[in-house]
Amino acid sequence: MKFFIDTANLKDIQDANDLGILDGVTTNPSLMAKEGITGQENILNHYRAICKIVDGPVSAEVISTEFHGMIEEGEKLAALHPNIVVKIPMILEGIKAIKYFSAKGIKTNCTLVFSAGQALLAAKAGATYISPFLGRLDDVSTNGLDLIAQIRLIYDNYMFDTQILAASVRHPMHIINCAEIGSDVMTGPLSAIKALANHPLTDLGLKQFLADHAKGNK
Ligand code: G3P
């Protein structure tokens, strides 16, 4: 399973990349705003900065909600760096834009996916990735993991190339459950990625090893 980090924070991106296990980055307009990145030039420069840190796919989201606007924005984003993936919302205009980009060989990430029907439509349009929002489904008392499993089944039935990018991941169990289901990618915060390393028996065992080594080397 590929690990993407879901943030526009350059320090978190650098930290995750330094771990050596980072495969890519996803952002969205809310994450950019959270970092205080506003205005078209600043936003484009921020994507350039992210692409300098990580050698892997970087999702950059369009703001337009109609086909021509999405195409204009998406082409500008794609021209920034070969690793840019144009992130497009799961609306009918977005499906047309995904089809357009797919025909041109430009990679896309269909975002805001909350149902199997949406995932099917995006795959038929040729999306490179689809982003089902796991945590946001859990937030409304619907099991987000069930959706990931349903999409996995559908994509495997027809051998769709579209990759399932589990998004809105909130904690390490989401990551483990996504790996069990066979999600191609997960994107989550640095905290969830780092938390995978935690185990009290590891800490205890290491403490004991170091204490025993110190005793023997007095
Ligand atoms: O980038 C999309 C998604 O990962 C957002 O996550 O935590 O805002 O639901 P969240």
JSON list of C-alpha atoms and ligand atoms in Angstrom, two decimals:
[
{"chain": "A", "resi": 1, "resn": "MET", "atom": "CA", "xyz": [0.00, 0.00, 0.00]},
{"chain": "A", "resi": 2, "resn": "LYS", "atom": "CA", "xyz": [1.30, 3.45, -0.89]},
{"chain": "A", "resi": 3, "resn": "PHE", "atom": "CA", "xyz": [1.50, 6.08, 1.85]},
{"chain": "A", "resi": 4, "resn": "PHE", "atom": "CA", "xyz": [0.57, 9.66, 0.98]},
{"chain": "A", "resi": 5, "resn": "ILE", "atom": "CA", "xyz": [0.53, 12.50, 3.50]},
{"chain": "A", "resi": 6, "resn": "ASP", "atom": "CA", "xyz": [-2.60, 14.66, 3.55]},
{"chain": "A", "resi": 7, "resn": "THR", "atom": "CA", "xyz": [-1.34, 18.14, 4.32]},
{"chain": "A", "resi": 8, "resn": "ALA", "atom": "CA", "xyz": [0.05, 21.34, 2.85]},
{"chain": "A", "resi": 9, "resn": "ASN", "atom": "CA", "xyz": [2.40, 21.80, 5.83]},
{"chain": "A", "resi": 10, "resn": "LEU", "atom": "CA", "xyz": [5.95, 21.73, 4.45]},
{"chain": "A", "resi": 11, "resn": "LYS", "atom": "CA", "xyz": [7.51, 20.66, 7.76]},
{"chain": "A", "resi": 12, "resn": "ASP", "atom": "CA", "xyz": [5.16, 17.67, 8.12]},
{"chain": "A", "resi": 13, "resn": "ILE", "atom": "CA", "xyz": [5.81, 16.75, 4.48]},
{"chain": "A", "resi": 14, "resn": "GLN", "atom": "CA", "xyz": [9.58, 16.97, 5.06]},
{"chain": "A", "resi": 15, "resn": "ASP", "atom": "CA", "xyz": [9.32, 14.92, 8.29]},
{"chain": "A", "resi": 16, "resn": "ALA", "atom": "CA", "xyz": [7.29, 12.19, 6.58]},
{"chain": "A", "resi": 17, "resn": "ASN", "atom": "CA", "xyz": [9.65, 12.17, 3.62]},
{"chain": "A", "resi": 18, "resn": "ASP", "atom": "CA", "xyz": [12.65, 11.85, 5.95]},
{"chain": "A", "resi": 19, "resn": "LEU", "atom": "CA", "xyz": [11.13, 8.61, 7.29]},
{"chain": "A", "resi": 20, "resn": "GLY", "atom": "CA", "xyz": [11.77, 7.17, 3.85]},
{"chain": "A", "resi": 21, "resn": "ILE", "atom": "CA", "xyz": [8.32, 5.63, 3.50]},
{"chain": "A", "resi": 22, "resn": "LEU", "atom": "CA", "xyz": [6.45, 8.49, 1.84]},
{"chain": "A", "resi": 23, "resn": "ASP", "atom": "CA", "xyz": [5.08, 7.87, -1.65]},
{"chain": "A", "resi": 24, "resn": "GLY", "atom": "CA", "xyz": [3.17, 11.09, -2.31]},
{"chain": "A", "resi": 25, "resn": "VAL", "atom": "CA", "xyz": [1.15, 14.06, -1.07]},
{"chain": "A", "resi": 26, "resn": "THR", "atom": "CA", "xyz": [-2.48, 15.12, -1.20]},
{"chain": "A", "resi": 27, "resn": "THR", "atom": "CA", "xyz": [-3.74, 18.61, -0.52]},
{"chain": "A", "resi": 28, "resn": "ASN", "atom": "CA", "xyz": [-7.09, 20.35, -0.74]},
{"chain": "A", "resi": 29, "resn": "PRO", "atom": "CA", "xyz": [-8.21, 24.00, -0.61]},
{"chain": "A", "resi": 30, "resn": "SER", "atom": "CA", "xyz": [-8.94, 23.76, 3.14]},
{"chain": "A", "resi": 31, "resn": "LEU", "atom": "CA", "xyz": [-5.45, 22.40, 3.87]},
{"chain": "A", "resi": 32, "resn": "MET", "atom": "CA", "xyz": [-3.87, 25.19, 1.78]},
{"chain": "A", "resi": 33, "resn": "ALA", "atom": "CA", "xyz": [-5.93, 27.83, 3.62]},
{"chain": "A", "resi": 34, "resn": "LYS", "atom": "CA", "xyz": [-4.94, 26.27, 6.97]},
{"chain": "A", "resi": 35, "resn": "GLU", "atom": "CA", "xyz": [-1.29, 27.00, 6.10]},
{"chain": "A", "resi": 36, "resn": "GLY", "atom": "CA", "xyz": [-2.20, 30.58, 5.14]},
{"chain": "A", "resi": 37, "resn": "ILE", "atom": "CA", "xyz": [-1.46, 29.96, 1.44]},
{"chain": "A", "resi": 38, "resn": "THR", "atom": "CA", "xyz": [-3.75, 32.26, -0.53]},
{"chain": "A", "resi": 39, "resn": "GLY", "atom": "CA", "xyz": [-3.69, 33.85, -3.98]},
{"chain": "A", "resi": 40, "resn": "GLN", "atom": "CA", "xyz": [-3.04, 31.95, -7.21]},
{"chain": "A", "resi": 41, "resn": "GLU", "atom": "CA", "xyz": [0.72, 32.65, -7.47]},
{"chain": "A", "resi": 42, "resn": "ASN", "atom": "CA", "xyz": [1.37, 31.67, -3.83]},
{"chain": "A", "resi": 43, "resn": "ILE", "atom": "CA", "xyz": [-0.65, 28.50, -4.26]},
{"chain": "A", "resi": 44, "resn": "LEU", "atom": "CA", "xyz": [1.26, 27.52, -7.42]},
{"chain": "A", "resi": 45, "resn": "ASN", "atom": "CA", "xyz": [4.58, 28.25, -5.69]},
{"chain": "A", "resi": 46, "resn": "HIS", "atom": "CA", "xyz": [3.54, 26.10, -2.75]},
{"chain": "A", "resi": 47, "resn": "TYR", "atom": "CA", "xyz": [2.88, 23.15, -5.05]},
{"chain": "A", "resi": 48, "resn": "ARG", "atom": "CA", "xyz": [6.34, 23.72, -6.58]},
{"chain": "A", "resi": 49, "resn": "ALA", "atom": "CA", "xyz": [7.84, 23.64, -3.06]},
{"chain": "A", "resi": 50, "resn": "ILE", "atom": "CA", "xyz": [6.03, 20.37, -2.23]},
{"chain": "A", "resi": 51, "resn": "CYS", "atom": "CA", "xyz": [7.23, 18.79, -5.48]},
{"chain": "A", "resi": 52, "resn": "LYS", "atom": "CA", "xyz": [10.82, 19.70, -4.54]},
{"chain": "A", "resi": 53, "resn": "ILE", "atom": "CA", "xyz": [10.52, 17.76, -1.25]},
{"chain": "A", "resi": 54, "resn": "VAL", "atom": "CA", "xyz": [8.71, 14.62, -2.41]},
{"chain": "A", "resi": 55, "resn": "ASP", "atom": "CA", "xyz": [9.49, 12.50, -5.44]},
{"chain": "A", "resi": 56, "resn": "GLY", "atom": "CA", "xyz": [5.99, 11.14, -5.99]},
{"chain": "A", "resi": 57, "resn": "PRO", "atom": "CA", "xyz": [2.45, 12.12, -6.96]},
{"chain": "A", "resi": 58, "resn": "VAL", "atom": "CA", "xyz": [1.24, 15.45, -5.53]},
{"chain": "A", "resi": 59, "resn": "SER", "atom": "CA", "xyz": [-2.52, 16.09, -5.78]},
{"chain": "A", "resi": 60, "resn": "ALA", "atom": "CA", "xyz": [-3.40, 19.71, -6.55]},
{"chain": "A", "resi": 61, "resn": "GLU", "atom": "CA", "xyz": [-7.10, 20.56, -6.48]},
{"chain": "A", "resi": 62, "resn": "VAL", "atom": "CA", "xyz": [-9.04, 22.73, -8.92]},
{"chain": "A", "resi": 63, "resn": "ILE", "atom": "CA", "xyz": [-11.48, 25.32, -7.58]},
{"chain": "A", "resi": 64, "resn": "SER", "atom": "CA", "xyz": [-13.69, 25.57, -10.69]},
{"chain": "A", "resi": 65, "resn": "THR", "atom": "CA", "xyz": [-16.93, 23.61, -10.75]},
{"chain": "A", "resi": 66, "resn": "GLU", "atom": "CA", "xyz": [-17.59, 23.73, -14.49]},
{"chain": "A", "resi": 67, "resn": "PHE", "atom": "CA", "xyz": [-15.81, 21.79, -17.25]},
{"chain": "A", "resi": 68, "resn": "HIS", "atom": "CA", "xyz": [-13.95, 24.63, -19.04]},
{"chain": "A", "resi": 69, "resn": "GLY", "atom": "CA", "xyz": [-12.73, 26.19, -15.81]},
{"chain": "A", "resi": 70, "resn": "MET", "atom": "CA", "xyz": [-11.50, 22.80, -14.57]},
{"chain": "A", "resi": 71, "resn": "ILE", "atom": "CA", "xyz": [-9.62, 22.20, -17.82]},
{"chain": "A", "resi": 72, "resn": "GLU", "atom": "CA", "xyz": [-7.96, 25.63, -17.73]},
{"chain": "A", "resi": 73, "resn": "GLU", "atom": "CA", "xyz": [-6.96, 25.28, -14.07]},
{"chain": "A", "resi": 74, "resn": "GLY", "atom": "CA", "xyz": [-5.96, 21.63, -14.36]},
{"chain": "A", "resi": 75, "resn": "GLU", "atom": "CA", "xyz": [-3.70, 22.26, -17.34]},
{"chain": "A", "resi": 76, "resn": "LYS", "atom": "CA", "xyz": [-1.96, 25.07, -15.46]},
{"chain": "A", "resi": 77, "resn": "LEU", "atom": "CA", "xyz": [-1.47, 22.80, -12.44]},
{"chain": "A", "resi": 78, "resn": "ALA", "atom": "CA", "xyz": [-0.25, 19.86, -14.51]},
{"chain": "A", "resi": 79, "resn": "ALA", "atom": "CA", "xyz": [2.32, 22.10, -16.23]},
{"chain": "A", "resi": 80, "resn": "LEU", "atom": "CA", "xyz": [3.92, 22.92, -12.84]},
{"chain": "A", "resi": 81, "resn": "HIS", "atom": "CA", "xyz": [5.69, 19.58, -12.44]},
{"chain": "A", "resi": 82, "resn": "PRO", "atom": "CA", "xyz": [5.44, 16.05, -13.93]},
{"chain": "A", "resi": 83, "resn": "ASN", "atom": "CA", "xyz": [4.38, 14.69, -10.51]},
{"chain": "A", "resi": 84, "resn": "ILE", "atom": "CA", "xyz": [1.27, 16.87, -10.24]},
{"chain": "A", "resi": 85, "resn": "VAL", "atom": "CA", "xyz": [-2.04, 14.97, -10.18]},
{"chain": "A", "resi": 86, "resn": "VAL", "atom": "CA", "xyz": [-5.07, 17.15, -10.94]},
{"chain": "A", "resi": 87, "resn": "LYS", "atom": "CA", "xyz": [-7.63, 16.72, -8.17]},
{"chain": "A", "resi": 88, "resn": "ILE", "atom": "CA", "xyz": [-11.20, 17.10, -9.39]},
{"chain": "A", "resi": 89, "resn": "PRO", "atom": "CA", "xyz": [-14.45, 17.02, -7.41]},
{"chain": "A", "resi": 90, "resn": "MET", "atom": "CA", "xyz": [-16.91, 14.17, -7.96]},
{"chain": "A", "resi": 91, "resn": "ILE", "atom": "CA", "xyz": [-19.57, 16.09, -9.86]},
{"chain": "A", "resi": 92, "resn": "LEU", "atom": "CA", "xyz": [-20.79, 15.47, -13.40]},
{"chain": "A", "resi": 93, "resn": "GLU", "atom": "CA", "xyz": [-18.71, 18.35, -14.79]},
{"chain": "A", "resi": 94, "resn": "GLY", "atom": "CA", "xyz": [-15.77, 16.76, -12.98]},
{"chain": "A", "resi": 95, "resn": "ILE", "atom": "CA", "xyz": [-16.39, 13.41, -14.68]},
{"chain": "A", "resi": 96, "resn": "LYS", "atom": "CA", "xyz": [-16.19, 15.16, -18.07]},
{"chain": "A", "resi": 97, "resn": "ALA", "atom": "CA", "xyz": [-12.94, 16.83, -17.02]},
{"chain": "A", "resi": 98, "resn": "ILE", "atom": "CA", "xyz": [-11.48, 13.51, -15.81]},
{"chain": "A", "resi": 99, "resn": "LYS", "atom": "CA", "xyz": [-12.31, 11.94, -19.18]},
{"chain": "A", "resi": 100, "resn": "TYR", "atom": "CA", "xyz": [-10.63, 14.88, -20.95]},
{"chain": "A", "resi": 101, "resn": "PHE", "atom": "CA", "xyz": [-7.46, 14.67, -18.84]},
{"chain": "A", "resi": 102, "resn": "SER", "atom": "CA", "xyz": [-7.33, 10.90, -19.05]},
{"chain": "A", "resi": 103, "resn": "ALA", "atom": "CA", "xyz": [-7.37, 11.10, -22.87]},
{"chain": "A", "resi": 104, "resn": "LYS", "atom": "CA", "xyz": [-4.47, 13.58, -22.67]},
{"chain": "A", "resi": 105, "resn": "GLY", "atom": "CA", "xyz": [-2.43, 11.36, -20.33]},
{"chain": "A", "resi": 106, "resn": "ILE", "atom": "CA", "xyz": [-2.76, 13.81, -17.40]},
{"chain": "A", "resi": 107, "resn": "LYS", "atom": "CA", "xyz": [-3.22, 12.06, -14.05]},
{"chain": "A", "resi": 108, "resn": "THR", "atom": "CA", "xyz": [-6.33, 12.80, -12.00]},
{"chain": "A", "resi": 109, "resn": "ASN", "atom": "CA", "xyz": [-7.61, 12.23, -8.48]},
{"chain": "A", "resi": 110, "resn": "CYS", "atom": "CA", "xyz": [-11.40, 12.26, -8.19]},
{"chain": "A", "resi": 111, "resn": "THR", "atom": "CA", "xyz": [-12.15, 13.67, -4.75]},
{"chain": "A", "resi": 112, "resn": "LEU", "atom": "CA", "xyz": [-15.17, 13.82, -2.43]},
{"chain": "A", "resi": 113, "resn": "VAL", "atom": "CA", "xyz": [-16.24, 10.24, -3.22]},
{"chain": "A", "resi": 114, "resn": "PHE", "atom": "CA", "xyz": [-18.88, 8.95, -0.81]},
{"chain": "A", "resi": 115, "resn": "SER", "atom": "CA", "xyz": [-20.56, 6.12, -2.74]},
{"chain": "A", "resi": 116, "resn": "ALA", "atom": "CA", "xyz": [-19.76, 3.09, -4.90]},
{"chain": "A", "resi": 117, "resn": "GLY", "atom": "CA", "xyz": [-21.74, 4.60, -7.79]},
{"chain": "A", "resi": 118, "resn": "GLN", "atom": "CA", "xyz": [-19.50, 7.66, -7.77]},
{"chain": "A", "resi": 119, "resn": "ALA", "atom": "CA", "xyz": [-16.41, 5.44, -7.70]},
{"chain": "A", "resi": 120, "resn": "LEU", "atom": "CA", "xyz": [-17.71, 3.43, -10.67]},
{"chain": "A", "resi": 121, "resn": "LEU", "atom": "CA", "xyz": [-18.40, 6.57, -12.70]},
{"chain": "A", "resi": 122, "resn": "ALA", "atom": "CA", "xyz": [-14.94, 8.02, -11.98]},
{"chain": "A", "resi": 123, "resn": "ALA", "atom": "CA", "xyz": [-13.23, 4.75, -12.95]},
{"chain": "A", "resi": 124, "resn": "LYS", "atom": "CA", "xyz": [-15.16, 4.63, -16.23]},
{"chain": "A", "resi": 125, "resn": "ALA", "atom": "CA", "xyz": [-14.00, 8.19, -16.95]},
{"chain": "A", "resi": 126, "resn": "GLY", "atom": "CA", "xyz": [-10.41, 6.99, -16.47]},
{"chain": "A", "resi": 127, "resn": "ALA", "atom": "CA", "xyz": [-9.50, 8.55, -13.11]},
{"chain": "A", "resi": 128, "resn": "THR", "atom": "CA", "xyz": [-6.00, 7.62, -11.96]},
{"chain": "A", "resi": 129, "resn": "TYR", "atom": "CA", "xyz": [-7.12, 7.74, -8.30]},
{"chain": "A", "resi": 130, "resn": "ILE", "atom": "CA", "xyz": [-10.44, 8.08, -6.50]},
{"chain": "A", "resi": 131, "resn": "SER", "atom": "CA", "xyz": [-10.59, 9.43, -2.98]},
{"chain": "A", "resi": 132, "resn": "PRO", "atom": "CA", "xyz": [-13.33, 7.94, -0.79]},
{"chain": "A", "resi": 133, "resn": "PHE", "atom": "CA", "xyz": [-13.51, 10.00, 2.45]},
{"chain": "A", "resi": 134, "resn": "LEU", "atom": "CA", "xyz": [-13.33, 7.37, 5.17]},
{"chain": "A", "resi": 135, "resn": "GLY", "atom": "CA", "xyz": [-13.36, 9.58, 8.26]},
{"chain": "A", "resi": 136, "resn": "ARG", "atom": "CA", "xyz": [-16.13, 11.86, 7.05]},
{"chain": "A", "resi": 137, "resn": "LEU", "atom": "CA", "xyz": [-18.40, 8.83, 6.51]},
{"chain": "A", "resi": 138, "resn": "ASP", "atom": "CA", "xyz": [-17.56, 7.59, 10.01]},
{"chain": "A", "resi": 139, "resn": "ASP", "atom": "CA", "xyz": [-18.46, 11.11, 11.24]},
{"chain": "A", "resi": 140, "resn": "VAL", "atom": "CA", "xyz": [-22.05, 10.59, 10.04]},
{"chain": "A", "resi": 141, "resn": "SER", "atom": "CA", "xyz": [-22.39, 7.07, 11.53]},
{"chain": "A", "resi": 142, "resn": "THR", "atom": "CA", "xyz": [-21.70, 5.26, 8.24]},
{"chain": "A", "resi": 143, "resn": "ASN", "atom": "CA", "xyz": [-18.87, 2.74, 8.06]},
{"chain": "A", "resi": 144, "resn": "GLY", "atom": "CA", "xyz": [-16.29, 4.27, 5.71]},
{"chain": "A", "resi": 145, "resn": "LEU", "atom": "CA", "xyz": [-14.35, 1.00, 5.52]},
{"chain": "A", "resi": 146, "resn": "ASP", "atom": "CA", "xyz": [-17.42, -0.77, 4.06]},
{"chain": "A", "resi": 147, "resn": "LEU", "atom": "CA", "xyz": [-17.29, 1.67, 1.16]},
{"chain": "A", "resi": 148, "resn": "ILE", "atom": "CA", "xyz": [-13.57, 0.98, 0.55]},
{"chain": "A", "resi": 149, "resn": "ALA", "atom": "CA", "xyz": [-14.31, -2.78, 0.50]},
{"chain": "A", "resi": 150, "resn": "GLN", "atom": "CA", "xyz": [-17.27, -2.31, -1.88]},
{"chain": "A", "resi": 151, "resn": "ILE", "atom": "CA", "xyz": [-15.16, -0.26, -4.31]},
{"chain": "A", "resi": 152, "resn": "ARG", "atom": "CA", "xyz": [-12.32, -2.83, -4.09]},
{"chain": "A", "resi": 153, "resn": "LEU", "atom": "CA", "xyz": [-14.78, -5.58, -5.12]},
{"chain": "A", "resi": 154, "resn": "ILE", "atom": "CA", "xyz": [-16.17, -3.57, -8.03]},
{"chain": "A", "resi": 155, "resn": "TYR", "atom": "CA", "xyz": [-12.76, -2.51, -9.35]},
{"chain": "A", "resi": 156, "resn": "ASP", "atom": "CA", "xyz": [-11.45, -6.09, -9.10]},
{"chain": "A", "resi": 157, "resn": "ASN", "atom": "CA", "xyz": [-14.55, -7.47, -10.89]},
{"chain": "A", "resi": 158, "resn": "TYR", "atom": "CA", "xyz": [-13.75, -5.38, -13.95]},
{"chain": "A", "resi": 159, "resn": "MET", "atom": "CA", "xyz": [-9.99, -4.94, -13.52]},
{"chain": "A", "resi": 160, "resn": "PHE", "atom": "CA", "xyz": [-10.27, -1.14, -13.47]},
{"chain": "A", "resi": 161, "resn": "ASP", "atom": "CA", "xyz": [-6.82, 0.49, -13.32]},
{"chain": "A", "resi": 162, "resn": "THR", "atom": "CA", "xyz": [-8.13, 3.32, -11.11]},
{"chain": "A", "resi": 163, "resn": "GLN", "atom": "CA", "xyz": [-6.40, 3.25, -7.74]},
{"chain": "A", "resi": 164, "resn": "ILE", "atom": "CA", "xyz": [-8.36, 3.48, -4.50]},
{"chain": "A", "resi": 165, "resn": "LEU", "atom": "CA", "xyz": [-6.84, 6.30, -2.44]},
{"chain": "A", "resi": 166, "resn": "ALA", "atom": "CA", "xyz": [-8.42, 6.05, 1.01]},
{"chain": "A", "resi": 167, "resn": "ALA", "atom": "CA", "xyz": [-8.71, 9.66, 2.21]},
{"chain": "A", "resi": 168, "resn": "SER", "atom": "CA", "xyz": [-9.89, 11.40, 5.35]},
{"chain": "A", "resi": 169, "resn": "VAL", "atom": "CA", "xyz": [-7.87, 8.84, 7.30]},
{"chain": "A", "resi": 170, "resn": "ARG", "atom": "CA", "xyz": [-7.79, 9.88, 10.93]},
{"chain": "A", "resi": 171, "resn": "HIS", "atom": "CA", "xyz": [-5.87, 7.26, 12.96]},
{"chain": "A", "resi": 172, "resn": "PRO", "atom": "CA", "xyz": [-3.58, 4.20, 12.65]},
{"chain": "A", "resi": 173, "resn": "MET", "atom": "CA", "xyz": [-6.43, 1.65, 12.71]},
{"chain": "A", "resi": 174, "resn": "HIS", "atom": "CA", "xyz": [-7.88, 3.28, 9.58]},
{"chain": "A", "resi": 175, "resn": "ILE", "atom": "CA", "xyz": [-4.51, 2.66, 7.89]},
{"chain": "A", "resi": 176, "resn": "ILE", "atom": "CA", "xyz": [-4.33, -0.97, 9.03]},
{"chain": "A", "resi": 177, "resn": "ASN", "atom": "CA", "xyz": [-7.95, -1.67, 8.04]},
{"chain": "A", "resi": 178, "resn": "CYS", "atom": "CA", "xyz": [-7.36, -0.09, 4.60]},
{"chain": "A", "resi": 179, "resn": "ALA", "atom": "CA", "xyz": [-4.31, -2.34, 4.15]},
{"chain": "A", "resi": 180, "resn": "GLU", "atom": "CA", "xyz": [-6.42, -5.40, 5.08]},
{"chain": "A", "resi": 181, "resn": "ILE", "atom": "CA", "xyz": [-9.06, -4.47, 2.51]},
{"chain": "A", "resi": 182, "resn": "GLY", "atom": "CA", "xyz": [-6.48, -3.83, -0.19]},
{"chain": "A", "resi": 183, "resn": "SER", "atom": "CA", "xyz": [-6.74, -0.08, -0.70]},
{"chain": "A", "resi": 184, "resn": "ASP", "atom": "CA", "xyz": [-4.01, 0.90, -3.16]},
{"chain": "A", "resi": 185, "resn": "VAL", "atom": "CA", "xyz": [-3.10, 4.09, -1.32]},
{"chain": "A", "resi": 186, "resn": "MET", "atom": "CA", "xyz": [-3.96, 5.79, 1.92]},
{"chain": "A", "resi": 187, "resn": "THR", "atom": "CA", "xyz": [-3.54, 9.48, 2.68]},
{"chain": "A", "resi": 188, "resn": "GLY", "atom": "CA", "xyz": [-3.47, 10.67, 6.25]},
{"chain": "A", "resi": 189, "resn": "PRO", "atom": "CA", "xyz": [-1.90, 13.09, 8.70]},
{"chain": "A", "resi": 190, "resn": "LEU", "atom": "CA", "xyz": [1.68, 12.67, 9.94]},
{"chain": "A", "resi": 191, "resn": "SER", "atom": "CA", "xyz": [0.32, 11.80, 13.41]},
{"chain": "A", "resi": 192, "resn": "ALA", "atom": "CA", "xyz": [-1.52, 8.70, 12.08]},
{"chain": "A", "resi": 193, "resn": "ILE", "atom": "CA", "xyz": [1.53, 7.54, 10.10]},
{"chain": "A", "resi": 194, "resn": "LYS", "atom": "CA", "xyz": [3.90, 7.97, 13.07]},
{"chain": "A", "resi": 195, "resn": "ALA", "atom": "CA", "xyz": [1.44, 6.26, 15.44]},
{"chain": "A", "resi": 196, "resn": "LEU", "atom": "CA", "xyz": [1.89, 3.01, 13.49]},
{"chain": "A", "resi": 197, "resn": "ALA", "atom": "CA", "xyz": [5.32, 2.70, 15.14]},
{"chain": "A", "resi": 198, "resn": "ASN", "atom": "CA", "xyz": [4.02, 2.85, 18.71]},
{"chain": "A", "resi": 199, "resn": "HIS", "atom": "CA", "xyz": [3.95, -0.19, 20.99]},
{"chain": "A", "resi": 200, "resn": "PRO", "atom": "CA", "xyz": [4.58, -0.17, 24.75]},
{"chain": "A", "resi": 201, "resn": "LEU", "atom": "CA", "xyz": [6.23, -3.62, 24.59]},
{"chain": "A", "resi": 202, "resn": "THR", "atom": "CA", "xyz": [8.74, -2.25, 22.07]},
{"chain": "A", "resi": 203, "resn": "ASP", "atom": "CA", "xyz": [9.58, 0.62, 24.44]},
{"chain": "A", "resi": 204, "resn": "LEU", "atom": "CA", "xyz": [9.80, -1.72, 27.43]},
{"chain": "A", "resi": 205, "resn": "GLY", "atom": "CA", "xyz": [11.89, -4.29, 25.55]},
{"chain": "A", "resi": 206, "resn": "LEU", "atom": "CA", "xyz": [14.31, -1.65, 24.28]},
{"chain": "A", "resi": 207, "resn": "LYS", "atom": "CA", "xyz": [14.69, -0.18, 27.76]},
{"chain": "A", "resi": 208, "resn": "GLN", "atom": "CA", "xyz": [15.52, -3.65, 29.11]},
{"chain": "A", "resi": 209, "resn": "PHE", "atom": "CA", "xyz": [18.02, -4.40, 26.29]},
{"chain": "A", "resi": 210, "resn": "LEU", "atom": "CA", "xyz": [19.85, -1.14, 26.92]},
{"chain": "A", "resi": 211, "resn": "ALA", "atom": "CA", "xyz": [19.87, -1.67, 30.69]},
{"chain": "A", "resi": 212, "resn": "ASP", "atom": "CA", "xyz": [21.25, -5.22, 30.32]},
{"chain": "A", "resi": 213, "resn": "HIS", "atom": "CA", "xyz": [23.91, -4.02, 27.86]},
{"chain": "A", "resi": 214, "resn": "ALA", "atom": "CA", "xyz": [24.93, -1.27, 30.29]},
{"chain": "A", "resi": 215, "resn": "LYS", "atom": "CA", "xyz": [25.18, -3.81, 33.18]},
{"chain": "A", "resi": 216, "resn": "GLY", "atom": "CA", "xyz": [27.35, -6.18, 31.12]},
{"chain": "A", "resi": 217, "resn": "ASN", "atom": "CA", "xyz": [29.66, -3.37, 29.98]},
{"chain": "A", "resi": 218, "resn": "LYS", "atom": "CA", "xyz": [30.37, -1.80, 33.37]},
{"chain": "B", "resi": 1, "resn": "G3P", "atom": "O1", "xyz": [-7.87, 15.56, 1.42]},
{"chain": "B", "resi": 1, "resn": "G3P", "atom": "C1", "xyz": [-9.14, 15.04, 1.61]},
{"chain": "B", "resi": 1, "resn": "G3P", "atom": "C2", "xyz": [-9.41, 14.38, 2.94]},
{"chain": "B", "resi": 1, "resn": "G3P", "atom": "O2", "xyz": [-8.33, 13.56, 3.28]},
{"chain": "B", "resi": 1, "resn": "G3P", "atom": "C3", "xyz": [-9.87, 15.29, 4.03]},
{"chain": "B", "resi": 1, "resn": "G3P", "atom": "O3", "xyz": [-9.80, 14.72, 5.31]},
{"chain": "B", "resi": 1, "resn": "G3P", "atom": "O4", "xyz": [-9.91, 14.84, 7.77]},
{"chain": "B", "resi": 1, "resn": "G3P", "atom": "O5", "xyz": [-10.73, 16.79, 6.39]},
{"chain": "B", "resi": 1, "resn": "G3P", "atom": "O6", "xyz": [-12.01, 14.66, 6.48]},
{"chain": "B", "resi": 1, "resn": "G3P", "atom": "P1", "xyz": [-10.65, 15.29, 6.54]}
]
